[in-house]
């Protein structure tokens, strides 16, 4: 008796699944496309509000603009990188396979060597012996960090303070680019402020490497200590650890009955202002979307070159966020998350959030924003060269340098 | 020779095999329902899963490569379970095996030396729990969980500290080329897989064809009766821990020495974490039988290797694939779990 019931049940399920599977998934095959592209995310995956989500934005925009079919692939663990890339390469019908994140560097190098006719692009990864069917897309984080450094220093000097902070993740060479750029921006702002107001404020940069990218508590402690020492604007370059920096600044504001800064935090990688509106003044954006887009564009237009491509301010590969950038990121969140976040922040609509972000920016006088823009133009023109510290020795040299001109000298020396 | 083959067949529990096969079918059917509920075509999804796992030489190589570490950690669990011990310390020994490979192959770039040191450290790390159990009566679940954490933090410190790669701080220094396990043919599969199979067969031989193994199993079934029959259950327990540590230590060492392209432990230990726990699932699916574990591990490897094509061709997101695979694995583990619980109550 029991067995026959079970058997009937199983047959029922089977019949149902066969019928139902016939009903779905038939519609969308007809659409024609000019080709296919694939994107492989690292273990952070979609929904990280940062790297992978930005990469998706770029890939989907490129897919739309060039009429391509986009295939996405997530990685469960690091062990999946080779398997995922290999599975795609084996199919052999992608214009380009984009790997997101430096963690995939080894895997791309290996699979690209096995499939020399397949184009690959890796975002933020570099290897001197990379096969020449791989485009390595890197970002000039030093340039973007210089902009937020100038912003931080000018806000600080304008409030009659003399310290800014930077909280970083693990002490690894890629982060020296951020720290060096930030210091350069601060030094440049000192000069600018002196010329504008006649006052020379020697702005100190408090810096701390927390040793981790995913411990908000450590970021909180570091930021709290810096605020205690008088830091007026704090730049976070610490991934998940940086959320603690935002918390510390928000708490400081609450304790002083302020809704908006200063003091402020500065976000990194994507436009993070929506996380704590009022406490975050701007973000240094690493336009992963632009990187992915340009790789696809090169592959479509036949200009693809296996080489290192560095995207800076000029190429819009890095930059300081605008309110529109923040809203674009916010719009890309799932609907439910958006609603929940708005409720949490006490806004009734997205427009209210946008207005609030604009009001936050108005706390900072116009001339400061213009000054930052001036620096941006000068870097784009090549009038000013921002140093790029690649190792301990170079960052030490920047830390010792007194003026931005000294730092620029270093930049020119290292470039040659 | 003839007798050993018929022994092998006799050792195979056909009732258990049948139960497992039915469980697999049920698991896939429930998974199909979930796929339907989310609007995906189960037929397309499953054919992509199997195509991705077995469709080409590379696919099969990936399947077998994924199955290798969990086969060894499953043996750790199974050998202990047969001795009446619930050993979940495979994870800790695995970390030590991995770091031993990194440390010692960089002292002497010899493959066998690296494997031997992985085995040694893995086995040594199993001893504290064994002695605590035998001489102090500390329950092995408690001690092995705690020892796993100690191993985690200690090895983590080695990874980010003394053995971090100065040129690439996201991982440890690499295994020197001359100490890496040779790859089979033109694939990503190393001889680690063959070594794992040999270990499984040796475990089977040990447990069912030696007096020593008989003693282990006897004390697992009933320690008092075993003592009456002249077997020292304490000795059996200590040896089961040690052999378990050998398996996991070897697994950890081979994970790092036999898996292109990285040949290093990565930051956050992301490429050595979780294999001990997955091994418990594999052991349950394989009914704690070394030969069953070979098939169970390959089955788990198939699920992992087929994930990529399932995402590409059926467009099923990874999260849902994980749900489906979780359902399948739990369903398949039910008979093994039932055995385990039954034994606990019987002893009770």
Short mmCIF file of N, CA and C in Angstrom, two decimals, chain A residues 6 9-11 13-14 16-18 20-22 24-26 28 36 43 45-46 69-88 90-91 94 102-103 105-108 110-111 114-115 127 170-174 211 213, chain B residues 22 25-26 29-30 32-33 35-36 39-43 51-53 56-60 62-63 66 160 166 168-171 174 183 186-188 255 259-262 266-267 270-271 275 304-309 311-313 315 317-319 322 325:
data_model
loop_
_atom_site.label_atom_id
_atom_site.label_comp_id
_atom_site.label_asym_id
_atom_site.label_seq_id
_atom_site.Cartn_x
_atom_site.Cartn_y
_atom_site.Cartn_z
N UNK A 6 3.63 5.95 -2.81
CA UNK A 6 4.89 6.64 -3.13
C UNK A 6 5.10 6.66 -4.64
N UNK A 9 2.88 9.10 -6.32
CA UNK A 9 3.36 10.44 -6.04
C UNK A 9 4.52 10.82 -6.99
N UNK A 10 5.45 9.89 -7.12
CA UNK A 10 6.61 10.15 -7.98
C UNK A 10 6.20 10.31 -9.44
N UNK A 11 5.31 9.44 -9.87
CA UNK A 11 4.85 9.55 -11.25
C UNK A 11 4.17 10.89 -11.47
N UNK A 13 4.73 13.72 -9.89
CA UNK A 13 5.75 14.78 -9.99
C UNK A 13 6.39 14.79 -11.38
N UNK A 14 6.71 13.58 -11.82
CA UNK A 14 7.40 13.46 -13.11
C UNK A 14 6.52 14.01 -14.23
N UNK A 16 4.05 16.09 -14.01
CA UNK A 16 3.88 17.52 -13.85
C UNK A 16 5.10 18.26 -14.40
N UNK A 17 6.30 17.74 -14.07
CA UNK A 17 7.50 18.46 -14.49
C UNK A 17 7.67 18.42 -16.00
N UNK A 18 7.29 17.30 -16.62
CA UNK A 18 7.42 17.21 -18.08
C UNK A 18 6.48 18.20 -18.76
N UNK A 20 5.00 20.88 -17.42
CA UNK A 20 5.32 22.27 -17.12
C UNK A 20 6.57 22.73 -17.85
N UNK A 21 7.53 21.81 -18.00
CA UNK A 21 8.76 22.25 -18.64
C UNK A 21 8.54 22.56 -20.11
N UNK A 22 7.49 21.93 -20.67
CA UNK A 22 7.15 22.26 -22.05
C UNK A 22 6.60 23.67 -22.18
N UNK A 24 7.35 26.50 -20.35
CA UNK A 24 8.14 27.69 -20.10
C UNK A 24 9.41 27.75 -20.97
N UNK A 25 9.90 28.93 -21.05
CA UNK A 25 11.23 29.11 -21.63
C UNK A 25 11.26 28.99 -23.15
N UNK A 26 10.12 29.15 -23.81
CA UNK A 26 10.13 29.01 -25.26
C UNK A 26 10.20 30.36 -25.97
N UNK A 28 11.91 33.40 -25.55
CA UNK A 28 12.97 34.39 -25.76
C UNK A 28 14.11 33.94 -26.68
N UNK A 36 27.85 37.06 -28.83
CA UNK A 36 27.70 36.82 -27.40
C UNK A 36 28.94 37.30 -26.65
N UNK A 43 34.20 35.48 -6.35
CA UNK A 43 33.35 34.89 -5.30
C UNK A 43 32.45 35.93 -4.62
N UNK A 45 30.53 37.96 -6.12
CA UNK A 45 29.28 37.73 -6.85
C UNK A 45 28.40 38.95 -6.98
N UNK A 46 27.30 38.76 -7.73
CA UNK A 46 26.33 39.84 -7.87
C UNK A 46 25.74 40.18 -6.52
N UNK A 69 24.36 39.27 -26.83
CA UNK A 69 23.75 38.47 -25.77
C UNK A 69 24.77 38.33 -24.64
N UNK A 70 24.31 38.63 -23.43
CA UNK A 70 25.22 38.59 -22.28
C UNK A 70 25.00 37.31 -21.49
N UNK A 71 26.09 36.58 -21.28
CA UNK A 71 26.02 35.37 -20.45
C UNK A 71 26.79 35.64 -19.16
N UNK A 72 26.13 35.43 -18.03
CA UNK A 72 26.77 35.70 -16.74
C UNK A 72 27.10 34.40 -16.02
N UNK A 73 28.21 34.41 -15.31
CA UNK A 73 28.63 33.20 -14.62
C UNK A 73 29.16 33.58 -13.24
N UNK A 74 28.58 32.99 -12.20
CA UNK A 74 29.04 33.25 -10.84
C UNK A 74 30.01 32.16 -10.42
N UNK A 75 30.86 32.48 -9.45
CA UNK A 75 31.80 31.50 -8.93
C UNK A 75 31.47 31.22 -7.47
N UNK A 76 31.31 29.94 -7.19
CA UNK A 76 30.97 29.52 -5.83
C UNK A 76 32.17 29.67 -4.91
N UNK A 77 33.31 29.12 -5.32
CA UNK A 77 34.56 29.31 -4.58
C UNK A 77 35.65 29.59 -5.61
N UNK A 78 36.83 29.87 -5.10
CA UNK A 78 37.96 30.13 -5.99
C UNK A 78 38.26 28.97 -6.92
N UNK A 79 37.93 27.75 -6.46
CA UNK A 79 38.22 26.57 -7.26
C UNK A 79 37.41 26.57 -8.56
N UNK A 80 36.40 27.43 -8.64
CA UNK A 80 35.55 27.44 -9.84
C UNK A 80 36.07 28.36 -10.95
N UNK A 81 37.06 29.20 -10.66
CA UNK A 81 37.48 30.16 -11.68
C UNK A 81 37.93 29.48 -12.96
N UNK A 82 38.83 28.51 -12.83
CA UNK A 82 39.34 27.83 -14.02
C UNK A 82 38.21 27.11 -14.74
N UNK A 83 37.40 26.41 -13.97
CA UNK A 83 36.30 25.64 -14.56
C UNK A 83 35.35 26.55 -15.33
N UNK A 84 34.99 27.70 -14.74
CA UNK A 84 34.05 28.61 -15.38
C UNK A 84 34.64 29.18 -16.67
N UNK A 85 35.87 29.65 -16.59
CA UNK A 85 36.50 30.24 -17.78
C UNK A 85 36.66 29.19 -18.87
N UNK A 86 37.04 28.00 -18.45
CA UNK A 86 37.28 26.92 -19.40
C UNK A 86 35.98 26.51 -20.10
N UNK A 87 34.91 26.40 -19.32
CA UNK A 87 33.63 26.01 -19.90
C UNK A 87 33.21 27.01 -20.99
N UNK A 88 33.41 28.29 -20.70
CA UNK A 88 33.05 29.31 -21.69
C UNK A 88 33.96 29.24 -22.90
N UNK A 90 35.63 26.84 -24.06
CA UNK A 90 35.40 25.62 -24.81
C UNK A 90 34.22 25.79 -25.79
N UNK A 91 33.22 26.55 -25.37
CA UNK A 91 32.08 26.79 -26.26
C UNK A 91 32.51 27.60 -27.47
N UNK A 94 32.21 33.31 -27.94
CA UNK A 94 32.11 34.61 -27.29
C UNK A 94 33.11 35.59 -27.90
N UNK A 102 40.98 40.84 -9.48
CA UNK A 102 42.37 40.38 -9.54
C UNK A 102 42.53 38.94 -9.08
N UNK A 103 41.54 38.45 -8.28
CA UNK A 103 41.68 37.09 -7.77
C UNK A 103 41.68 36.06 -8.89
N UNK A 105 43.34 36.33 -11.70
CA UNK A 105 44.50 36.52 -12.58
C UNK A 105 45.15 35.19 -13.00
N UNK A 106 45.44 34.34 -12.00
CA UNK A 106 46.09 33.05 -12.30
C UNK A 106 45.25 32.21 -13.24
N UNK A 107 43.94 32.17 -12.96
CA UNK A 107 43.04 31.33 -13.75
C UNK A 107 42.97 31.82 -15.19
N UNK A 108 42.88 33.14 -15.37
CA UNK A 108 42.80 33.71 -16.72
C UNK A 108 44.09 33.39 -17.48
N UNK A 110 46.09 30.95 -17.14
CA UNK A 110 46.15 29.54 -17.52
C UNK A 110 45.20 29.21 -18.68
N UNK A 111 43.93 29.62 -18.53
CA UNK A 111 42.94 29.25 -19.54
C UNK A 111 43.22 29.98 -20.87
N UNK A 114 45.60 28.19 -22.96
CA UNK A 114 45.05 26.98 -23.58
C UNK A 114 44.13 27.30 -24.76
N UNK A 115 43.55 28.50 -24.76
CA UNK A 115 42.64 28.88 -25.84
C UNK A 115 43.13 30.18 -26.48
N UNK A 127 49.52 40.57 -14.73
CA UNK A 127 50.60 39.60 -14.64
C UNK A 127 51.55 39.89 -15.80
N UNK A 170 44.04 45.78 4.13
CA UNK A 170 45.33 45.14 4.35
C UNK A 170 46.43 45.97 3.73
N UNK A 171 47.59 45.90 4.34
CA UNK A 171 48.70 46.67 3.78
C UNK A 171 49.31 45.90 2.61
N UNK A 172 48.71 46.08 1.44
CA UNK A 172 49.23 45.43 0.23
C UNK A 172 49.51 46.52 -0.80
N UNK A 173 50.48 46.28 -1.68
CA UNK A 173 50.90 47.33 -2.61
C UNK A 173 49.76 48.03 -3.37
N UNK A 174 48.71 47.32 -3.83
CA UNK A 174 47.67 48.05 -4.57
C UNK A 174 47.07 49.22 -3.78
N UNK A 211 44.35 45.94 8.28
CA UNK A 211 44.73 44.54 8.09
C UNK A 211 43.59 43.65 7.62
N UNK A 213 39.71 43.42 5.10
CA UNK A 213 38.73 44.04 4.21
C UNK A 213 37.30 43.70 4.59
N UNK B 22 17.42 5.15 -5.14
CA UNK B 22 16.06 5.69 -5.02
C UNK B 22 16.12 7.11 -4.47
N UNK B 25 17.04 9.55 -7.14
CA UNK B 25 15.92 9.88 -8.02
C UNK B 25 14.97 10.87 -7.34
N UNK B 26 14.65 10.59 -6.08
CA UNK B 26 13.73 11.48 -5.35
C UNK B 26 14.35 12.88 -5.23
N UNK B 29 14.01 14.72 -8.39
CA UNK B 29 12.63 15.11 -8.66
C UNK B 29 12.24 16.33 -7.83
N UNK B 30 12.59 16.33 -6.55
CA UNK B 30 12.25 17.50 -5.73
C UNK B 30 12.98 18.72 -6.28
N UNK B 32 13.72 19.22 -9.31
CA UNK B 32 13.01 19.64 -10.52
C UNK B 32 11.82 20.51 -10.17
N UNK B 33 11.14 20.14 -9.08
CA UNK B 33 9.99 20.94 -8.65
C UNK B 33 10.43 22.36 -8.30
N UNK B 35 13.05 23.93 -9.40
CA UNK B 35 13.40 24.62 -10.66
C UNK B 35 12.13 25.13 -11.34
N UNK B 36 11.11 24.27 -11.38
CA UNK B 36 9.85 24.68 -12.01
C UNK B 36 9.25 25.88 -11.28
N UNK B 39 10.62 28.88 -12.36
CA UNK B 39 10.43 29.16 -13.78
C UNK B 39 11.54 28.69 -14.69
N UNK B 40 12.31 27.68 -14.28
CA UNK B 40 13.36 27.15 -15.15
C UNK B 40 12.97 25.76 -15.62
N UNK B 41 13.50 25.40 -16.76
CA UNK B 41 13.19 24.11 -17.34
C UNK B 41 14.10 23.03 -16.75
N UNK B 42 13.55 22.09 -15.97
CA UNK B 42 14.41 21.08 -15.33
C UNK B 42 15.16 20.23 -16.34
N UNK B 43 14.53 19.94 -17.46
CA UNK B 43 15.18 19.07 -18.44
C UNK B 43 16.45 19.75 -18.97
N UNK B 51 25.94 17.43 -18.77
CA UNK B 51 26.84 17.75 -19.88
C UNK B 51 28.09 18.45 -19.37
N UNK B 52 27.90 19.38 -18.43
CA UNK B 52 29.04 20.12 -17.87
C UNK B 52 29.94 19.24 -17.02
N UNK B 53 29.36 18.17 -16.47
CA UNK B 53 30.14 17.31 -15.59
C UNK B 53 30.84 16.19 -16.34
N UNK B 56 32.89 16.32 -21.75
CA UNK B 56 34.15 16.32 -22.49
C UNK B 56 35.27 15.86 -21.57
N UNK B 57 36.43 15.66 -22.15
CA UNK B 57 37.56 15.22 -21.33
C UNK B 57 37.83 16.21 -20.22
N UNK B 58 37.80 17.51 -20.56
CA UNK B 58 38.02 18.54 -19.56
C UNK B 58 36.97 18.49 -18.46
N UNK B 59 35.73 18.24 -18.86
CA UNK B 59 34.65 18.19 -17.88
C UNK B 59 34.88 17.05 -16.90
N UNK B 60 35.21 15.89 -17.45
CA UNK B 60 35.42 14.73 -16.58
C UNK B 60 36.61 14.99 -15.67
N UNK B 62 37.59 17.82 -14.54
CA UNK B 62 37.16 18.73 -13.48
C UNK B 62 36.35 18.00 -12.43
N UNK B 63 35.44 17.16 -12.89
CA UNK B 63 34.62 16.39 -11.94
C UNK B 63 35.52 15.60 -10.99
N UNK B 66 37.45 17.88 -8.57
CA UNK B 66 36.61 18.35 -7.47
C UNK B 66 36.37 17.24 -6.44
N UNK B 160 48.98 34.48 6.44
CA UNK B 160 49.11 35.93 6.24
C UNK B 160 50.43 36.46 6.80
N UNK B 166 55.64 37.63 -0.69
CA UNK B 166 55.96 39.06 -0.70
C UNK B 166 55.58 39.75 -2.02
N UNK B 168 52.97 38.89 -3.88
CA UNK B 168 51.55 38.76 -4.13
C UNK B 168 50.88 38.38 -2.81
N UNK B 169 50.63 39.38 -1.96
CA UNK B 169 50.20 39.09 -0.59
C UNK B 169 48.82 38.46 -0.48
N UNK B 170 48.18 38.18 -1.62
CA UNK B 170 46.89 37.52 -1.55
C UNK B 170 47.02 36.03 -1.38
N UNK B 171 48.23 35.54 -1.40
CA UNK B 171 48.39 34.11 -1.18
C UNK B 171 49.71 33.81 -0.51
N UNK B 174 54.42 29.92 -3.33
CA UNK B 174 53.90 28.81 -4.11
C UNK B 174 54.70 27.52 -3.88
N UNK B 183 50.38 16.23 -13.79
CA UNK B 183 49.02 16.23 -14.31
C UNK B 183 48.83 15.04 -15.22
N UNK B 186 46.58 15.99 -20.80
CA UNK B 186 46.60 17.43 -21.03
C UNK B 186 45.47 18.12 -20.26
N UNK B 187 45.21 17.62 -19.05
CA UNK B 187 44.06 18.14 -18.29
C UNK B 187 44.52 18.84 -17.02
N UNK B 188 43.53 19.30 -16.24
CA UNK B 188 43.81 19.91 -14.95
C UNK B 188 43.83 18.88 -13.83
N UNK B 255 45.67 19.08 -2.21
CA UNK B 255 44.85 20.20 -2.70
C UNK B 255 45.74 21.34 -3.18
N UNK B 259 46.81 21.16 -7.70
CA UNK B 259 45.70 21.83 -8.35
C UNK B 259 46.13 23.11 -9.05
N UNK B 260 46.26 23.06 -10.39
CA UNK B 260 46.63 24.27 -11.10
C UNK B 260 45.47 25.27 -11.05
N UNK B 261 45.72 26.57 -11.20
CA UNK B 261 47.01 27.16 -11.51
C UNK B 261 47.73 27.77 -10.30
N UNK B 262 47.10 27.76 -9.12
CA UNK B 262 47.62 28.61 -8.06
C UNK B 262 48.79 28.01 -7.30
N UNK B 266 45.33 30.51 -0.64
CA UNK B 266 45.01 31.90 -0.89
C UNK B 266 44.50 32.55 0.39
N UNK B 267 44.50 33.86 0.29
CA UNK B 267 44.15 34.70 1.42
C UNK B 267 42.79 34.35 1.98
N UNK B 270 40.62 30.60 1.49
CA UNK B 270 39.40 30.30 0.75
C UNK B 270 39.50 29.00 -0.02
N UNK B 271 40.70 28.58 -0.42
CA UNK B 271 40.76 27.34 -1.21
C UNK B 271 41.09 26.11 -0.37
N UNK B 275 36.32 21.68 3.17
CA UNK B 275 36.39 20.33 2.61
C UNK B 275 36.12 19.27 3.67
N UNK B 304 29.47 19.84 -8.76
CA UNK B 304 30.28 21.06 -8.78
C UNK B 304 30.69 21.43 -10.20
N UNK B 305 31.15 20.40 -10.95
CA UNK B 305 31.69 20.68 -12.29
C UNK B 305 30.59 21.09 -13.26
N UNK B 306 29.37 20.61 -13.03
CA UNK B 306 28.29 20.92 -13.96
C UNK B 306 27.67 22.29 -13.73
N UNK B 307 28.05 22.92 -12.62
CA UNK B 307 27.43 24.20 -12.25
C UNK B 307 27.61 25.26 -13.33
N UNK B 308 28.81 25.32 -13.93
CA UNK B 308 29.09 26.38 -14.90
C UNK B 308 28.13 26.28 -16.09
N UNK B 309 28.03 25.08 -16.67
CA UNK B 309 27.19 24.94 -17.86
C UNK B 309 25.71 25.13 -17.52
N UNK B 311 24.59 27.23 -15.41
CA UNK B 311 24.35 28.68 -15.41
C UNK B 311 24.27 29.23 -16.82
N UNK B 312 25.13 28.69 -17.71
CA UNK B 312 25.21 29.24 -19.06
C UNK B 312 23.99 28.83 -19.88
N UNK B 313 23.72 27.53 -19.91
CA UNK B 313 22.70 27.05 -20.85
C UNK B 313 21.30 27.14 -20.32
N UNK B 315 20.56 29.16 -17.72
CA UNK B 315 20.45 30.50 -17.14
C UNK B 315 19.94 30.46 -15.70
N UNK B 317 20.49 30.94 -11.91
CA UNK B 317 21.50 31.61 -11.09
C UNK B 317 22.15 30.66 -10.09
N UNK B 318 23.38 30.98 -9.72
CA UNK B 318 24.14 30.11 -8.83
C UNK B 318 23.39 29.82 -7.53
N UNK B 319 22.70 30.82 -7.00
CA UNK B 319 22.01 30.64 -5.72
C UNK B 319 21.00 29.51 -5.81
N UNK B 322 22.60 26.17 -6.02
CA UNK B 322 23.04 25.69 -4.71
C UNK B 322 21.87 25.12 -3.92
N UNK B 325 21.14 21.67 -5.41
CA UNK B 325 22.16 20.69 -5.05
C UNK B 325 22.05 20.34 -3.57
#
